[in-house]
Amino acid sequence: MSSQEEEATQEGQSDSDVDYDYLESLVSEHVTGRESHVNAEAFRIDAYSVQDVLSTLKEEAGFDHLSVVTAQEYEDRFESIYHLKKFDDPTQELSIVVPTPREEPVHQSAAPVFTTADWHEREAYDLVGIEYEGHPDLRRILLPETWQGHPLRLDYNQDKPQIVTFEQHENPLEESLRDMENEGDRDTMFLNVGPHHPATHGVLHVKTVLDGEQIADLDPDIGYLHRCEEQMCQNGTYRHQIMPYPDRWDYAPSGLANEWSYARAIEDLEGIEVPEYAQVIRTMGAEMTRIASHMLAVATFGLDIIGDFSAVFMYAMRDREIVQDLLEDLTGQRMMFNYFRVGGVVWDLPEPRDVYFDNIRDFLEDLPERIDEYHSLLTQNELFQMRTVDTGYISPEAAKDYGTTGPVLRASGVDYDLRRDDPYGYYDKLDWDVRTREEGDNLARLLVRMDEVEESAKIIEQCVDLLEDWPEDDREIQANVPRSLKPEPGAEIYRSVEAPKGELGIYMRSDGTDKPARFKIRGPSFNNLHALERMSEGELIPDLIATLGSLDIILAEVDR
Amino acid sequence: MTSNTPRDDIVESADPITDTQDARIGEGPDPRFNSKLREAFGSSPFVLTKLDQFMNWARGNSMFMLQFGIACCSIEMMHTYSVKHDLDRFHAGVPRASPRQADVMIVPGTIVSKFAPRMKRVYDQMPEPKFVVNMGNCSTSGGPFQGGYNVVKGAEEIIPVDIHVPGCPPRPEALVYGIAKLQERIANGESSPVTVKPYELEEFGDLERDEIVEKLSEDIDEESLVMRYNWADAP
C-alpha cells in the first residue's frame, strides 16, 4: 500500500461518511454531473476519461475494489456503472457512471486499471452491447460467438432464430508460435478441459495450451450455463417473484446467503426494517448454508485430488446430509429454500422447537471431531500436501486486482469480510472472527474454508442460544410490507453480502413499476474464476485441476 | 527372534477348524440357499430364456451412469451416489467419467444454447444401447428459466429421453425411483426410439439460406457443424 493510500484510508476511517466533494475535486475536470444512488453518490464522467478517473480514485483515494461493472440501456442512452469500494472499509462506496449516446455506445475500457474489468466489460459487451475502447480482448463471454444481437437491450427480439457452431477449437498460441519458429522449436499441445469433464465442477471449458506438462496459455470459456438469470429477475415482481431465483445462483447450496443479497438490496431500497428475531433466524440459516457449501467444496476438492468418489467425498457428503436435514426442517426444501421474504422470513422455526435446537446442538457437538477427521484425511496427508502446497499461488495485490473475494481472497492474507466490515443481519452482535491465511496457495484456500466452518458453528451456537430464550410473544418474523413494492422511479442501489464464495452483490434500478428495470448480479465465482489465469501461469497441468478445485466455483454463479 | 531363524512352533494344523463352519451351516442345507428358484428347479437349477430377454435383464441390473453434471440437480445427483442414498444398492451406481464406458446419461440441469451441441456429442459418444434419464424441471422443459433467451426448452430438443424425473431439484429419493423405473423398463425390453432428425447437428452449408444464414456465411465455414435454434417454434 502506498503512503498516499494509507493516508486516504486513515482519513476514511476517522470519518465513516465518505467526503464526496473531496473525491469530486480529485477528478473534477472529467466530471460532467453527479447522481445520488441509494448506496452511494455517483459521478457522471465523460466517455474517454474512464482510465484517468479510476486510476486517480484507486491511487489517491484508496478505492481499490472494483466490485462490478453494470451496463444498461435507457430510452435515450447507454450507461456503464463502475461500482467502487475499499477493501479496507467496504462501507465507503462510490459509483462512476459513464453515459454514452444510443447511436454509438463506445467508451474507454477500465481493464488497464482494474484487471477484473476485463471480464466484466466483456459481459457488458455481450449482453448489452457497449463497446470498450482499449479493452485487451473484447469478445463475447457468455453467449456463443455467433449470437445475433444483445439480449438485454430494449429492442432485442427473443424469438429470432439463432445458430450455434460446433467447431474444433483452435490453438490461440499457434500464430504467435509460428513467428517464434526461428528461436527454436517449441512444441505446444492444445488441450480442452471440459465442458464435460469430472474436474471442472460443472460445465466449464478451459482452453489450455501446454508446453510439455506446463501451461503456456489458459482461457476459461464460460457460458455453458448462462440461463438468463438477470432477465428472469427483471421479469419478476419485487415482492414474490424474484426470491426463488437467488437459490439457483449458487446452488452449493448457499441459497439463504444468496436470498439475503436480494433481500438486503430491496429492503434498503424500500427502507424496510426487518424484525430482530427474523434477523437472528436469517443469520443462523445463512451460516448453515455456509457450512453446507464449504463441505461440498472440501468434498469435491478431495475428489479432484485424491480421486473418484473417495473417502473424503463420502465423509463430507455425510456431514452435508446432516446440515441439509437441518435446513430442510427450517425451510421445507433441501436445496431451493425460498425461505426469505422481503422484510423477514416465511415461517418460524419448526415445532417442536426444543427438538430442533437439540438437533442443531448435536450437529455442532460432533463437528469438531469431524473436522479433525478431515484434517487427518486431507491436510495431514503428505501426498495431498505435495499437490496443494505452493501451487496456484496468488499474491494479495493480484487477488485484489482480479476482484476475488471470499475464501480465495482471505487465503491470500487480505482481511476482508462483509459480515464484519459492512455488517448486516445479526453478525455485528455476535462473537466470531474472520479467519485468514497468508500463503495464498491451494492448501491455504482449503484451510480457510475449514476454519470458516468452525466460525460458522460458533455463530450458529450463539444464534441458537438467542432463539431459545426469545420471549414467545415477541417472535416477529415479518415486517409490515405492502403487497406490491414500487420503489421510487430512478432509484438505484448496489448492495452485497458475504456469500460462502465471496461478495455477492445486487444492483437494481427501479423505473417506478413493480419490476426492476435492471437487475445485475455480481457472482463472486465469476471474479474468482477470472483469477485462474494468474494462478496457473507456468504451472503444471495437474496443478491446474487442483487450483480450479480450490477456487470452489459454481458455474451457475459464473454464468448466471 | 529374527526372521532368518527358522521357527519350530509353527506347524501345519493337524486339526482343520470346522467347528464354526458346521455350527454355521447346521443341519441340512443352509436355509438361505433354499430360494424359490431352487425349490422350483431342484438342486442344480437351469433356466431357459431367450437371449435378448436375458440381456435386457442383465442390462437393467448393471447400469453404468455417465458422470455428468450441469447445474443444481447435479448436486442432488451426487447425493444420490453418496452415502445415505447410495444408488449402488440398486445396481446402478457406477459413475463413469467417459461416455464410452457409460450406458445411462442423467441430464441434471438447464441446457443452454452453447452447451446443447456439446451434450449432443457426449450422448453420441455413448455406445448403444443407451438410455437417458431427465432429471429436474429444467431438462424437462426449461423449468424456471423457460422464458429466458438462451435456454433450450428441454433435453428432448437435443436427445431422446426415456424417463423424466420432475422436481426442482428432485430429491435423491425421486431420482432413485426414476432410475428404478428405467431399470424396470429396460428389463422388460422397452426404451424410447432413437430419433435422428431433427435432433442432429447439421452442416452449416445444408441450412436453408435465410437471413441469419446469409449474415453468418462470411464467418462460418460451410462444413462446420452447427445447431439451429428456432426459439419461436420451441415448445
Short mmCIF file of C-alpha atoms in Angstrom, two decimals, chain A residues 127 141-148 151-152 156 158-167 169 195-198 202-203 205 221-229 231-232 235 245 247-248 251-253 296 300 303 308-309 313-315 317-318 320-321 324-325 328 333-336 554-556, chain B residues 66-76 78-85 95-99 109-115 117-118 121-122 138 144-151 168-169 171-173 201 204 207 210 212-213 215-216 219-221 224-233:
data_model
loop_
_atom_site.label_atom_id
_atom_site.label_comp_id
_atom_site.label_asym_id
_atom_site.label_seq_id
_atom_site.Cartn_x
_atom_site.Cartn_y
_atom_site.Cartn_z
CA LEU A 127 -25.37 -8.76 -23.04
CA ILE A 141 -18.10 -14.24 -22.95
CA LEU A 142 -21.41 -15.85 -22.02
CA LEU A 143 -23.18 -16.32 -25.31
CA PRO A 144 -21.81 -18.20 -28.32
CA GLU A 145 -19.64 -16.25 -30.76
CA THR A 146 -22.26 -16.40 -33.50
CA TRP A 147 -25.09 -14.98 -31.39
CA GLN A 148 -27.06 -12.25 -33.10
CA PRO A 151 -30.25 -9.81 -25.26
CA LEU A 152 -30.52 -7.18 -22.52
CA TYR A 156 -33.96 -7.39 -28.62
CA GLN A 158 -36.08 -13.04 -28.32
CA ASP A 159 -37.86 -15.20 -30.88
CA LYS A 160 -35.22 -14.68 -33.52
CA PRO A 161 -33.64 -17.96 -34.61
CA GLN A 162 -30.01 -18.49 -33.64
CA ILE A 163 -27.26 -20.69 -34.96
CA VAL A 164 -24.56 -22.05 -32.72
CA THR A 165 -21.47 -23.55 -34.26
CA PHE A 166 -19.76 -26.64 -33.06
CA GLU A 167 -16.20 -26.41 -34.28
CA HIS A 169 -11.16 -25.06 -31.01
CA PRO A 195 -17.14 -28.71 -20.81
CA HIS A 196 -17.86 -32.30 -19.90
CA HIS A 197 -15.10 -33.23 -17.51
CA PRO A 198 -15.23 -34.59 -13.98
CA GLY A 202 -19.84 -28.32 -13.89
CA VAL A 203 -19.92 -27.16 -17.45
CA HIS A 205 -14.47 -25.28 -20.67
CA ASP A 221 -14.53 -20.43 -21.73
CA ILE A 222 -17.72 -19.91 -19.78
CA GLY A 223 -21.37 -19.51 -20.67
CA TYR A 224 -22.41 -23.15 -20.81
CA LEU A 225 -24.88 -22.47 -18.04
CA HIS A 226 -25.92 -18.93 -18.88
CA ARG A 227 -29.59 -19.25 -18.10
CA CYS A 228 -30.62 -15.61 -18.27
CA GLU A 229 -30.96 -15.10 -14.52
CA GLN A 231 -33.57 -11.28 -17.39
CA MET A 232 -35.63 -13.67 -15.27
CA ASN A 235 -39.37 -10.08 -15.46
CA TYR A 245 -34.16 -17.25 -8.35
CA ASP A 247 -31.40 -20.04 -4.69
CA ARG A 248 -30.33 -21.09 -8.14
CA TYR A 251 -26.71 -23.98 -5.54
CA ALA A 252 -23.96 -25.48 -3.40
CA PRO A 253 -26.33 -24.73 -1.53
CA LEU A 296 -19.16 -29.52 -0.73
CA THR A 300 -15.07 -32.02 -4.39
CA LEU A 303 -12.41 -35.76 -5.22
CA ASP A 308 -13.05 -40.66 -7.79
CA PHE A 309 -15.73 -40.76 -5.11
CA PHE A 313 -16.02 -37.10 -0.63
CA MET A 314 -18.22 -39.55 1.20
CA TYR A 315 -17.30 -38.15 4.61
CA MET A 317 -21.34 -35.68 1.91
CA ARG A 318 -22.35 -37.45 5.10
CA ARG A 320 -23.68 -32.23 4.38
CA GLU A 321 -26.69 -34.51 4.64
CA GLN A 324 -29.26 -30.29 4.77
CA ASP A 325 -31.67 -32.09 7.05
CA GLU A 328 -34.91 -28.85 5.35
CA GLN A 333 -36.78 -27.82 0.92
CA ARG A 334 -33.44 -29.48 0.54
CA MET A 335 -31.78 -27.02 -1.79
CA MET A 336 -34.07 -24.37 -3.24
CA ILE A 554 -20.22 -22.79 -9.07
CA LEU A 555 -20.92 -22.41 -12.73
CA ALA A 556 -24.43 -21.09 -12.33
CA LEU B 66 -22.27 -41.16 -17.04
CA GLN B 67 -20.64 -38.81 -14.56
CA PHE B 68 -22.26 -35.72 -15.94
CA GLY B 69 -23.05 -32.58 -14.01
CA ILE B 70 -24.75 -29.50 -15.38
CA ALA B 71 -26.45 -27.47 -12.68
CA CYS B 72 -28.22 -27.61 -9.34
CA CYS B 73 -29.62 -31.07 -10.00
CA SER B 74 -26.13 -32.50 -10.26
CA ILE B 75 -25.57 -31.73 -6.58
CA GLU B 76 -28.58 -33.86 -5.73
CA MET B 78 -24.02 -36.53 -6.24
CA HIS B 79 -26.01 -37.05 -3.06
CA THR B 80 -27.80 -39.91 -4.77
CA TYR B 81 -24.46 -41.59 -5.44
CA SER B 82 -23.12 -40.91 -1.96
CA VAL B 83 -23.69 -42.30 1.49
CA LYS B 84 -27.25 -42.41 2.76
CA HIS B 85 -28.96 -42.78 -0.62
CA PRO B 95 -20.36 -43.28 -12.33
CA ARG B 96 -18.11 -43.35 -15.36
CA ALA B 97 -16.17 -40.28 -16.39
CA SER B 98 -16.05 -41.27 -20.03
CA PRO B 99 -19.16 -41.51 -22.18
CA GLY B 109 -29.79 -29.34 -15.18
CA THR B 110 -30.51 -26.50 -17.51
CA ILE B 111 -29.35 -26.87 -21.07
CA VAL B 112 -28.47 -23.64 -22.80
CA SER B 113 -27.73 -22.91 -26.42
CA LYS B 114 -23.97 -23.07 -26.07
CA PHE B 115 -24.00 -26.36 -24.24
CA PRO B 117 -24.23 -29.29 -29.14
CA ARG B 118 -21.64 -30.44 -26.61
CA ARG B 121 -21.71 -35.03 -28.79
CA VAL B 122 -21.34 -36.65 -25.39
CA CYS B 138 -35.05 -27.59 -16.50
CA PRO B 144 -37.99 -21.78 -14.08
CA PHE B 145 -35.81 -20.41 -16.87
CA GLN B 146 -38.09 -21.33 -19.71
CA GLY B 147 -38.71 -17.72 -20.58
CA GLY B 148 -35.02 -16.99 -21.00
CA TYR B 149 -33.44 -16.02 -24.30
CA ASN B 150 -30.77 -18.69 -24.11
CA VAL B 151 -32.43 -21.71 -22.55
CA CYS B 168 -36.56 -28.56 -8.80
CA PRO B 169 -34.33 -30.28 -8.00
CA ARG B 171 -34.82 -35.25 -4.12
CA PRO B 172 -32.34 -38.14 -4.28
CA GLU B 173 -35.21 -40.49 -3.50
CA LEU B 201 -26.28 -31.34 -35.72
CA PHE B 204 -23.81 -25.08 -41.95
CA LEU B 207 -29.09 -24.93 -43.80
CA ASP B 210 -32.45 -17.40 -44.73
CA ILE B 212 -29.41 -15.27 -40.48
CA VAL B 213 -27.55 -17.86 -42.54
CA LYS B 215 -25.41 -12.97 -42.32
CA LEU B 216 -23.22 -15.63 -40.79
CA ASP B 219 -17.82 -16.09 -40.62
CA ILE B 220 -18.71 -19.77 -40.76
CA ASP B 221 -17.14 -22.48 -42.85
CA SER B 224 -18.63 -26.82 -39.79
CA LEU B 225 -21.31 -28.41 -37.69
CA VAL B 226 -23.97 -26.14 -36.33
CA MET B 227 -27.10 -26.36 -34.25
CA ARG B 228 -30.01 -24.20 -35.15
CA TYR B 229 -32.38 -22.90 -32.53
CA ASN B 230 -35.78 -21.86 -33.61
CA TRP B 231 -36.83 -20.14 -30.43
CA ALA B 232 -40.19 -19.04 -31.77
CA ASP B 233 -41.30 -22.59 -32.54
#
